[in-house]
Amino acid sequence: MKRLTGILLIAVSAASFGTLAIFGRFAYAAGMDIFTVLFLRFGLSAAFMTVVLILRKEPFPRGRVLTQLIGMGAVGYAGQSFLYMTAIKYASAGLVALLLYLYPFFVAILSMIFLHEKLTRVKVIALVLALFGAALTVGPVSGQIIGALMAITAALVYSIYIIVGAKVMKHVSAIQSSAVIFASAGAVYGVLTFVNGANFPTNNSGWLAVLGIIFISTIIPVTTFLAGLERVGPTNAAMLSTLEPVVTVLLATWLFSDQLMPIVLLGGVLILTAVVLLTRAEMQSKDI
């Protein structure tokens, strides 16, 4: 039951994260810039999670755990977001997304080195299927080398975030960790927004997009990911998260009439196959 719960939590997280690009389109169309979007995203999410933390009467993290959580937010989440959004300026969204999805490989390697996690044959097969599926799903690839390097760095930063999170989540709840991570990332983007100037939404649809980013694309996916991470481990969590581009592509096709090519459908099938293989292996495993 613990494994199944973890799998479902990561699936919910991936599906919710998959809406970020959709809400982002509406936010940018309303006149917002990346720094303002991310400041509102993390700052308001931090305020909401702090209220929840107080209502639940959970203590605020302290000591080494607090330091690690601040690092996850200020360096991990803020750094990955900045690298990802900057990379898009120098390379196609397809190439950037593809390279970002190298992170399951990085997580698997780092887990073996630092967490002594076993990389089974099923995990290897699922990993390869998920990577190929992501490659087919994200679309055409092109761009400058600096964009590719930034995307790869973003994948590495996110991998380290997951590895650190796997250890930290043994000592805190998803609510406690999310509150600190959001506040730390929000502080970083608050400074950047102050320096560059804020560009708030110019219409109601823009503010609705911001609310969607906060609750559907941030609070739900981050808390469910951290809760699922503790149950299934970093490598499994990373691979299950490859459901995200499938959700993004389907939503873009539905809302914006983006063309859904057969090769994209094939990519989605490969990702779902990887998830099914991994889920079956986890349900039969006695290691977790």
Short mmCIF file of C-alpha atoms in Angstrom, two decimals:
data_model
loop_
_atom_site.label_atom_id
_atom_site.label_comp_id
_atom_site.label_asym_id
_atom_site.label_seq_id
_atom_site.Cartn_x
_atom_site.Cartn_y
_atom_site.Cartn_z
CA MET A 1 0.00 0.00 0.00
CA LYS A 2 2.90 2.36 0.76
CA ARG A 3 4.42 1.74 -2.69
CA LEU A 4 1.07 2.16 -4.45
CA THR A 5 0.38 5.39 -2.58
CA GLY A 6 3.81 6.68 -3.55
CA ILE A 7 3.26 5.82 -7.22
CA LEU A 8 -0.11 7.59 -7.24
CA LEU A 9 1.36 10.65 -5.53
CA ILE A 10 4.15 10.96 -8.11
CA ALA A 11 1.64 10.47 -10.94
CA VAL A 12 -0.52 13.29 -9.55
CA SER A 13 2.61 15.43 -9.23
CA ALA A 14 3.67 14.81 -12.84
CA ALA A 15 0.18 15.52 -14.18
CA SER A 16 -0.01 18.76 -12.18
CA PHE A 17 3.46 19.88 -13.25
CA GLY A 18 2.38 19.25 -16.82
CA THR A 19 -0.04 22.19 -16.59
CA LEU A 20 2.70 24.74 -15.87
CA ALA A 21 3.53 25.44 -19.52
CA ILE A 22 -0.18 25.87 -20.26
CA PHE A 23 -0.79 28.39 -17.49
CA GLY A 24 2.50 30.03 -18.42
CA ARG A 25 1.22 30.77 -21.92
CA PHE A 26 -1.75 32.64 -20.48
CA ALA A 27 0.45 34.49 -17.98
CA TYR A 28 2.91 35.67 -20.64
CA ALA A 29 0.02 36.66 -22.91
CA ALA A 30 -1.19 38.89 -20.07
CA GLY A 31 2.09 40.85 -20.10
CA MET A 32 4.05 39.06 -17.38
CA ASP A 33 7.77 38.24 -17.47
CA ILE A 34 9.54 35.16 -16.13
CA PHE A 35 10.85 36.77 -12.93
CA THR A 36 7.45 38.16 -11.93
CA VAL A 37 5.72 34.86 -12.71
CA LEU A 38 8.19 32.87 -10.61
CA PHE A 39 8.14 35.42 -7.77
CA LEU A 40 4.36 35.23 -7.51
CA ARG A 41 4.46 31.46 -7.99
CA PHE A 42 6.84 30.75 -5.14
CA GLY A 43 6.09 33.74 -2.91
CA LEU A 44 2.33 33.21 -2.72
CA SER A 45 2.76 29.43 -2.54
CA ALA A 46 5.06 29.93 0.46
CA ALA A 47 2.48 32.15 2.18
CA PHE A 48 -0.26 29.56 1.64
CA MET A 49 1.87 26.64 2.88
CA THR A 50 2.95 28.62 5.94
CA VAL A 51 -0.70 29.13 6.88
CA VAL A 52 -1.33 25.40 6.43
CA LEU A 53 1.73 24.65 8.57
CA ILE A 54 0.39 26.86 11.36
CA LEU A 55 -3.12 25.40 11.17
CA ARG A 56 -1.70 21.87 11.35
CA LYS A 57 0.46 22.97 14.30
CA GLU A 58 3.55 21.49 12.71
CA PRO A 59 6.88 22.91 13.90
CA PHE A 60 8.99 24.93 11.49
CA PRO A 61 12.11 22.99 10.42
CA ARG A 62 15.31 23.86 12.23
CA GLY A 63 19.03 23.24 12.18
CA ARG A 64 20.68 21.23 9.44
CA VAL A 65 17.35 20.18 7.91
CA LEU A 66 16.31 23.83 7.57
CA THR A 67 19.62 24.65 5.88
CA GLN A 68 19.18 21.78 3.43
CA LEU A 69 15.62 22.84 2.60
CA ILE A 70 16.72 26.43 2.01
CA GLY A 71 19.38 25.13 -0.34
CA MET A 72 16.80 23.01 -2.17
CA GLY A 73 14.65 26.09 -2.72
CA ALA A 74 17.17 28.89 -3.26
CA VAL A 75 19.67 26.84 -5.27
CA GLY A 76 17.79 23.78 -6.53
CA TYR A 77 14.35 25.05 -7.49
CA ALA A 78 15.33 28.63 -8.25
CA GLY A 79 18.46 27.56 -10.14
CA GLN A 80 16.71 24.91 -12.20
CA SER A 81 13.88 27.29 -13.12
CA PHE A 82 16.29 30.04 -14.16
CA LEU A 83 18.47 27.72 -16.24
CA TYR A 84 15.45 26.16 -17.92
CA MET A 85 13.79 29.45 -18.85
CA THR A 86 17.09 30.98 -20.01
CA ALA A 87 17.96 27.94 -22.11
CA ILE A 88 14.73 28.41 -24.09
CA LYS A 89 16.14 31.74 -25.34
CA TYR A 90 19.03 29.94 -27.02
CA ALA A 91 17.49 26.63 -28.09
CA SER A 92 14.12 25.26 -29.12
CA ALA A 93 11.68 24.27 -26.42
CA GLY A 94 11.88 20.72 -27.76
CA LEU A 95 15.63 20.47 -27.31
CA VAL A 96 15.53 22.04 -23.85
CA ALA A 97 12.73 19.76 -22.66
CA LEU A 98 14.50 16.70 -24.07
CA LEU A 99 17.76 17.53 -22.34
CA LEU A 100 15.97 18.34 -19.09
CA TYR A 101 14.58 14.81 -19.14
CA LEU A 102 18.11 13.48 -18.81
CA TYR A 103 17.56 13.96 -15.08
CA PRO A 104 16.25 10.41 -14.48
CA PHE A 105 19.64 9.15 -15.69
CA PHE A 106 21.47 11.55 -13.40
CA VAL A 107 19.22 10.59 -10.48
CA ALA A 108 19.83 6.87 -11.09
CA ILE A 109 23.60 7.38 -11.14
CA LEU A 110 23.65 9.67 -8.10
CA SER A 111 21.36 7.27 -6.21
CA MET A 112 23.76 4.39 -6.79
CA ILE A 113 26.73 6.50 -5.65
CA PHE A 114 25.28 8.30 -2.63
CA LEU A 115 22.21 6.27 -1.61
CA HIS A 116 23.49 2.80 -2.59
CA GLU A 117 20.29 2.16 -4.52
CA LYS A 118 20.22 -0.87 -6.80
CA LEU A 119 19.60 -0.28 -10.50
CA THR A 120 17.60 -3.33 -11.57
CA ARG A 121 17.08 -4.54 -15.14
CA VAL A 122 13.44 -3.39 -15.07
CA LYS A 123 14.50 0.10 -13.98
CA VAL A 124 17.05 0.29 -16.79
CA ILE A 125 14.45 -0.74 -19.39
CA ALA A 126 11.91 1.73 -17.95
CA LEU A 127 14.55 4.46 -17.91
CA VAL A 128 15.42 3.96 -21.58
CA LEU A 129 11.77 3.80 -22.64
CA ALA A 130 10.94 6.94 -20.69
CA LEU A 131 13.86 8.86 -22.21
CA PHE A 132 12.98 7.85 -25.77
CA GLY A 133 9.35 8.64 -25.06
CA ALA A 134 10.23 12.09 -23.77
CA ALA A 135 12.42 12.67 -26.83
CA LEU A 136 9.53 11.88 -29.17
CA THR A 137 7.00 13.83 -27.13
CA VAL A 138 8.79 17.17 -26.87
CA GLY A 139 9.07 17.73 -30.61
CA PRO A 140 11.74 19.13 -32.93
CA VAL A 141 15.21 19.93 -31.63
CA SER A 142 17.48 22.81 -32.61
CA GLY A 143 19.50 25.58 -31.05
CA GLN A 144 22.84 26.93 -29.88
CA ILE A 145 25.29 24.98 -27.75
CA ILE A 146 24.88 27.39 -24.80
CA GLY A 147 21.18 26.56 -24.66
CA ALA A 148 21.92 22.84 -24.65
CA LEU A 149 24.52 23.24 -21.88
CA MET A 150 22.09 25.25 -19.75
CA ALA A 151 19.40 22.60 -20.20
CA ILE A 152 21.80 19.82 -19.19
CA THR A 153 22.89 21.85 -16.17
CA ALA A 154 19.23 22.35 -15.24
CA ALA A 155 18.75 18.58 -15.37
CA LEU A 156 21.78 18.05 -13.12
CA VAL A 157 20.63 20.68 -10.63
CA TYR A 158 17.17 19.10 -10.46
CA SER A 159 18.76 15.67 -9.97
CA ILE A 160 20.75 16.91 -6.99
CA TYR A 161 17.55 18.49 -5.65
CA ILE A 162 15.84 15.09 -5.78
CA ILE A 163 18.76 13.28 -4.12
CA VAL A 164 18.95 15.81 -1.29
CA GLY A 165 15.17 15.70 -0.97
CA ALA A 166 15.22 11.91 -0.59
CA LYS A 167 17.35 12.31 2.54
CA VAL A 168 15.64 15.38 3.96
CA MET A 169 12.14 13.92 3.62
CA LYS A 170 13.02 11.31 6.25
CA HIS A 171 12.99 14.09 8.86
CA VAL A 172 10.18 16.45 7.79
CA SER A 173 6.71 16.32 6.30
CA ALA A 174 5.82 17.43 2.78
CA ILE A 175 4.08 20.51 4.25
CA GLN A 176 7.13 21.55 6.28
CA SER A 177 9.54 21.06 3.41
CA SER A 178 7.33 22.75 0.81
CA ALA A 179 6.88 25.87 2.95
CA VAL A 180 10.64 26.38 3.27
CA ILE A 181 11.44 25.48 -0.35
CA PHE A 182 8.80 27.87 -1.71
CA ALA A 183 9.89 30.69 0.61
CA SER A 184 13.55 30.27 -0.36
CA ALA A 185 12.85 30.24 -4.11
CA GLY A 186 10.40 33.12 -3.68
CA ALA A 187 13.03 35.21 -1.92
CA VAL A 188 15.48 34.69 -4.79
CA TYR A 189 12.94 35.70 -7.43
CA GLY A 190 11.67 38.52 -5.26
CA VAL A 191 15.13 40.11 -5.45
CA LEU A 192 15.33 39.50 -9.21
CA THR A 193 11.87 40.99 -9.73
CA PHE A 194 12.82 44.06 -7.67
CA VAL A 195 16.00 44.57 -9.71
CA ASN A 196 14.37 44.02 -13.11
CA GLY A 197 10.99 45.57 -12.36
CA ALA A 198 7.66 43.81 -11.89
CA ASN A 199 5.24 43.09 -14.72
CA PHE A 200 1.92 42.07 -13.21
CA PRO A 201 -1.02 40.68 -15.22
CA THR A 202 -2.93 43.22 -17.32
CA ASN A 203 -6.24 41.33 -17.30
CA ASN A 204 -8.31 38.89 -15.24
CA SER A 205 -7.26 35.86 -17.28
CA GLY A 206 -3.67 36.63 -16.34
CA TRP A 207 -4.49 36.58 -12.63
CA LEU A 208 -6.45 33.34 -13.08
CA ALA A 209 -3.38 31.88 -14.78
CA VAL A 210 -1.28 32.95 -11.78
CA LEU A 211 -3.70 31.20 -9.41
CA GLY A 212 -3.50 28.09 -11.58
CA ILE A 213 0.30 28.21 -11.48
CA ILE A 214 0.27 28.58 -7.69
CA PHE A 215 -2.20 25.87 -6.75
CA ILE A 216 -2.30 23.41 -9.65
CA SER A 217 1.26 23.73 -10.98
CA THR A 218 3.16 24.34 -7.73
CA ILE A 219 1.51 23.51 -4.41
CA ILE A 220 -0.13 20.25 -5.49
CA PRO A 221 2.77 18.82 -7.54
CA VAL A 222 5.58 19.77 -5.15
CA THR A 223 3.86 18.47 -2.02
CA THR A 224 2.73 15.24 -3.69
CA PHE A 225 6.19 14.73 -5.22
CA LEU A 226 7.95 15.14 -1.87
CA ALA A 227 5.43 12.84 -0.18
CA GLY A 228 5.81 10.23 -2.94
CA LEU A 229 9.60 10.58 -3.01
CA GLU A 230 9.84 9.26 0.54
CA ARG A 231 7.76 6.21 -0.40
CA VAL A 232 9.23 5.08 -3.73
CA GLY A 233 12.77 6.49 -3.73
CA PRO A 234 14.49 9.02 -6.00
CA THR A 235 15.07 6.90 -9.13
CA ASN A 236 11.49 5.64 -9.29
CA ALA A 237 10.14 9.13 -8.60
CA ALA A 238 12.25 10.59 -11.41
CA MET A 239 11.10 7.99 -13.93
CA LEU A 240 7.43 8.25 -12.98
CA SER A 241 7.69 12.01 -13.44
CA THR A 242 8.24 11.53 -17.16
CA LEU A 243 4.45 11.48 -17.40
CA GLU A 244 4.69 15.28 -17.30
CA PRO A 245 5.39 15.96 -21.01
CA VAL A 246 2.51 13.66 -22.00
CA VAL A 247 0.10 15.79 -19.97
CA THR A 248 1.56 19.01 -21.37
CA VAL A 249 1.24 17.86 -24.98
CA LEU A 250 -2.33 16.62 -24.52
CA LEU A 251 -3.42 19.85 -22.84
CA ALA A 252 -1.74 21.98 -25.51
CA THR A 253 -3.51 19.96 -28.19
CA TRP A 254 -6.87 20.39 -26.47
CA LEU A 255 -6.63 24.07 -25.47
CA PHE A 256 -4.50 25.58 -28.22
CA SER A 257 -5.24 23.21 -31.10
CA ASP A 258 -1.57 22.24 -31.31
CA GLN A 259 -1.10 19.48 -33.84
CA LEU A 260 -0.69 16.05 -32.26
CA MET A 261 1.69 14.16 -34.52
CA PRO A 262 1.79 10.33 -34.63
CA ILE A 263 5.38 10.41 -33.38
CA VAL A 264 4.23 12.31 -30.30
CA LEU A 265 1.57 9.68 -29.64
CA LEU A 266 4.27 7.02 -29.91
CA GLY A 267 6.35 8.92 -27.37
CA GLY A 268 3.41 9.01 -24.99
CA VAL A 269 2.88 5.26 -25.38
CA LEU A 270 6.57 4.61 -24.56
CA ILE A 271 6.38 6.75 -21.43
CA LEU A 272 3.19 5.07 -20.25
CA THR A 273 4.78 1.67 -20.93
CA ALA A 274 7.75 2.65 -18.78
CA VAL A 275 5.42 3.74 -15.98
CA VAL A 276 3.46 0.47 -16.14
CA LEU A 277 6.66 -1.61 -16.06
CA LEU A 278 7.99 0.35 -13.12
CA THR A 279 4.68 0.21 -11.25
CA ARG A 280 4.41 -3.56 -11.64
CA ALA A 281 8.00 -4.03 -10.50
CA GLU A 282 7.43 -1.81 -7.48
CA MET A 283 4.27 -3.62 -6.46
CA GLN A 284 6.14 -6.95 -6.58
CA SER A 285 9.24 -5.63 -4.84
CA LYS A 286 9.98 -6.23 -1.17
CA ASP A 287 12.79 -3.72 -0.99
CA ILE A 288 10.64 -0.68 -0.23
#
